[in-house]
């Protein structure tokens, strides 16, 4: 990597971008320092000795495997307080009425959950109970009853996921799901179908030196900010960056990498080519790009002939789609589609990166299939500086499904079938159910219909992550027993119920004896050791909570679900159950890691499919669903991690949490100035906010998530992955003259 200064990529000649609108990364360091007052030595050890529990880039300490530079981001700094704070004053929970109106950030700031607590039906709050009593209560309710278990991805290690799914299956159900369901489940479905592997095919090193990186519905500057250093080095190596999105994200235009002297001083211009599309218009645009590739003969014919199947069907599908319908759906012109096709056609290497803007749609699976078609058409799989990358926003999400914590998948990502269930039944010594369980959204539906007896939520907050919070609140209130496993309070814990509510305190990954592992976006399984420091009350590791629950509910299986030797024993069990995780059992100290599959999956065009080929798909164009005068609205992330909002104002664009981002064209057309109050009305509800002009494709709006979830229809989901649609069609009404 070149160390010479390169003014061609500078974003500004102003030192440190003084006067420019951008996050103040050095102020973030100061805020983090202040937030861990009293635990600063422990916080420093977490930063330098632990594996990052933020996004799925997976740094060890403040270093990674892509470059020899300090690697630290604002997300991890903001998580320091959560990981080091002391216990809350449990007397505050004796009557939760004063807490119910508090924001989630304020609830978190009260401190860690110190010990098990129980709120009986009709009681105003929680009282302390022993672990024995808490587990006996839960065991008596799950035994023979209808159970659903949801695991969030917040810092959760592979060991927790694996032990929990095994315990839940010992209880007789496959109804265990995790946060991958509501972020990348369409990627899992489509990638397994097309290339045979539900993971990124390349490594982060492939960004640097690639001819082209295309981001589609993805915004690393907000969601994986440490990745921006890779883009800085990629730009210095001559890589071109293209972006396909409804919003021209400011952080993807220019970014100041704080730990690199050149970028910190002068910033870095990131995006070279921007293609604005409608919310939900990705298939129209990407199919148009494929149509141009075919018509201009910009294809890798040798790769297609030797390593793929289904090309003629895909060719026929796009040939039958008119430019007029592709333009109408996408919101882009035929010429813009040609421009991206030309970039891909001229590139000898390219990496295609996508995230929630692609997956969180009713046709998320087809969105991903249309991306795969482009990569197969150009042979951008299985070789250096090429790949398909569903970039992950959380450190636990890649491993969650691979560990089998999935209603529709067993360990190793194997589908739930009688044959696979029989294999694991023989391996584990108890009967594994042979039919898929309830997904996360199905669990809420079942609870709402009073068809679920017990819901265990380990982390997460259904009130903030799923569409239609009122519907979710009603569902949570109707359960005979709710069990919340977490490190801090959340608003869903305070929902009054027709049954009992049990709170169980969990440990962070840094507190778990024996250490744990995470799996990064690039398939790197990384060891995270226990970090010496203060411990909170009676908190347990989640793997132990689930295995003890199963052992008490089914004592005849206790020896088959418990792990008396701790996390090292779990890793041995993982290696026995998931062959491609070979090597995880040997990870034991800081920095230990193994990248399953190596730098590339599908090397040399050899795909892990039944026929060894990559499969094109004939992707249909979804119908236009926007009535005349209506807008498509998408939910976006601001200064936050998951649903944890850190600041009311986004440092990139100045948007507050009530902002309604709107194109200047639409604002002028409707006579709306910045700050004008408006009401958005959709099929599920209403949202009141204030206009903020932003570089959006006309006809589209963006509002923040989770605040905007009130507009989302809880029943709109994709057909295969069952992911909720985090977009809506709305009408807009000005509330101020």
PDB file of N, CA and C in Angstrom, residues 12 38 65 124 133 144 151 159 173 270 340 403 440 444 478 480 515 584 627 633 651 657-658 672 689:
ATOM      1  N   UNK A  12     -10.878  17.810   1.080  1.00  0.00           N
ATOM      2  CA  UNK A  12     -10.823  19.234   1.399  1.00  0.00           C
ATOM      3  C   UNK A  12      -9.391  19.617   1.732  1.00  0.00           C
ATOM      4  N   UNK A  38     -14.313   5.874  36.284  1.00  0.00           N
ATOM      5  CA  UNK A  38     -14.350   4.881  37.346  1.00  0.00           C
ATOM      6  C   UNK A  38     -13.966   3.492  36.873  1.00  0.00           C
ATOM      7  N   UNK A  65      -6.631  -7.864  10.352  1.00  0.00           N
ATOM      8  CA  UNK A  65      -5.840  -8.758   9.505  1.00  0.00           C
ATOM      9  C   UNK A  65      -5.666  -8.217   8.097  1.00  0.00           C
ATOM     10  N   UNK A 124     -46.857  -4.349  40.446  1.00  0.00           N
ATOM     11  CA  UNK A 124     -46.381  -3.092  39.843  1.00  0.00           C
ATOM     12  C   UNK A 124     -44.947  -3.153  39.344  1.00  0.00           C
ATOM     13  N   UNK A 133     -34.744 -20.495  41.716  1.00  0.00           N
ATOM     14  CA  UNK A 133     -36.188 -20.253  41.575  1.00  0.00           C
ATOM     15  C   UNK A 133     -36.536 -19.768  40.170  1.00  0.00           C
ATOM     16  N   UNK A 144     -43.264 -28.969  27.777  1.00  0.00           N
ATOM     17  CA  UNK A 144     -44.508 -29.362  27.135  1.00  0.00           C
ATOM     18  C   UNK A 144     -45.369 -28.226  26.640  1.00  0.00           C
ATOM     19  N   UNK A 151     -32.724 -14.641  19.710  1.00  0.00           N
ATOM     20  CA  UNK A 151     -31.409 -14.185  20.141  1.00  0.00           C
ATOM     21  C   UNK A 151     -30.990 -13.002  19.282  1.00  0.00           C
ATOM     22  N   UNK A 159     -20.470 -19.368  20.808  1.00  0.00           N
ATOM     23  CA  UNK A 159     -20.734 -20.345  21.858  1.00  0.00           C
ATOM     24  C   UNK A 159     -22.139 -20.188  22.416  1.00  0.00           C
ATOM     25  N   UNK A 173     -38.314 -28.220  20.124  1.00  0.00           N
ATOM     26  CA  UNK A 173     -38.794 -27.277  19.118  1.00  0.00           C
ATOM     27  C   UNK A 173     -37.642 -26.716  18.308  1.00  0.00           C
ATOM     28  N   UNK A 270     -14.685   9.417  -1.605  1.00  0.00           N
ATOM     29  CA  UNK A 270     -14.950   7.979  -1.677  1.00  0.00           C
ATOM     30  C   UNK A 270     -15.654   7.604  -2.981  1.00  0.00           C
ATOM     31  N   UNK A 340     -23.217   2.082 -15.420  1.00  0.00           N
ATOM     32  CA  UNK A 340     -22.718   1.069 -14.488  1.00  0.00           C
ATOM     33  C   UNK A 340     -22.337  -0.208 -15.239  1.00  0.00           C
ATOM     34  N   UNK A 403     -24.307 -21.369  13.435  1.00  0.00           N
ATOM     35  CA  UNK A 403     -24.372 -22.188  14.649  1.00  0.00           C
ATOM     36  C   UNK A 403     -25.697 -22.937  14.764  1.00  0.00           C
ATOM     37  N   UNK A 440     -38.684 -15.254  13.902  1.00  0.00           N
ATOM     38  CA  UNK A 440     -38.879 -14.178  14.870  1.00  0.00           C
ATOM     39  C   UNK A 440     -40.222 -13.478  14.679  1.00  0.00           C
ATOM     40  N   UNK A 444     -44.018 -13.441  17.094  1.00  0.00           N
ATOM     41  CA  UNK A 444     -44.852 -12.312  17.500  1.00  0.00           C
ATOM     42  C   UNK A 444     -46.287 -12.523  17.028  1.00  0.00           C
ATOM     43  N   UNK A 478     -49.688 -10.531  25.838  1.00  0.00           N
ATOM     44  CA  UNK A 478     -50.607 -11.663  25.859  1.00  0.00           C
ATOM     45  C   UNK A 478     -49.941 -12.992  26.215  1.00  0.00           C
ATOM     46  N   UNK A 480     -48.281 -15.931  28.507  1.00  0.00           N
ATOM     47  CA  UNK A 480     -48.308 -16.437  29.880  1.00  0.00           C
ATOM     48  C   UNK A 480     -46.967 -16.254  30.602  1.00  0.00           C
ATOM     49  N   UNK A 515     -13.165 -17.552  27.523  1.00  0.00           N
ATOM     50  CA  UNK A 515     -13.188 -16.837  26.261  1.00  0.00           C
ATOM     51  C   UNK A 515     -14.223 -17.380  25.291  1.00  0.00           C
ATOM     52  N   UNK A 584     -11.829 -24.253  15.064  1.00  0.00           N
ATOM     53  CA  UNK A 584     -12.365 -23.427  16.140  1.00  0.00           C
ATOM     54  C   UNK A 584     -12.006 -24.007  17.504  1.00  0.00           C
ATOM     55  N   UNK A 627     -49.129   4.728  -5.674  1.00  0.00           N
ATOM     56  CA  UNK A 627     -50.218   5.493  -6.290  1.00  0.00           C
ATOM     57  C   UNK A 627     -49.758   6.905  -6.643  1.00  0.00           C
ATOM     58  N   UNK A 633     -41.218   5.485   1.307  1.00  0.00           N
ATOM     59  CA  UNK A 633     -40.399   5.894   2.444  1.00  0.00           C
ATOM     60  C   UNK A 633     -39.591   4.702   2.927  1.00  0.00           C
ATOM     61  N   UNK A 651     -24.229  13.267  12.649  1.00  0.00           N
ATOM     62  CA  UNK A 651     -23.120  14.147  12.305  1.00  0.00           C
ATOM     63  C   UNK A 651     -22.867  14.271  10.819  1.00  0.00           C
ATOM     64  N   UNK A 657     -33.783  13.098  14.933  1.00  0.00           N
ATOM     65  CA  UNK A 657     -34.530  11.850  14.872  1.00  0.00           C
ATOM     66  C   UNK A 657     -35.922  12.019  14.261  1.00  0.00           C
ATOM     67  N   UNK A 658     -36.461  13.227  14.261  1.00  0.00           N
ATOM     68  CA  UNK A 658     -37.789  13.437  13.676  1.00  0.00           C
ATOM     69  C   UNK A 658     -37.716  13.922  12.225  1.00  0.00           C
ATOM     70  N   UNK A 672     -42.402  23.301   0.587  1.00  0.00           N
ATOM     71  CA  UNK A 672     -42.021  22.973   1.957  1.00  0.00           C
ATOM     72  C   UNK A 672     -40.591  23.417   2.227  1.00  0.00           C
ATOM     73  N   UNK A 689     -43.155  14.492  11.470  1.00  0.00           N
ATOM     74  CA  UNK A 689     -41.762  14.909  11.485  1.00  0.00           C
ATOM     75  C   UNK A 689     -41.571  16.233  10.790  1.00  0.00           C
TER      76      UNK A 689
END
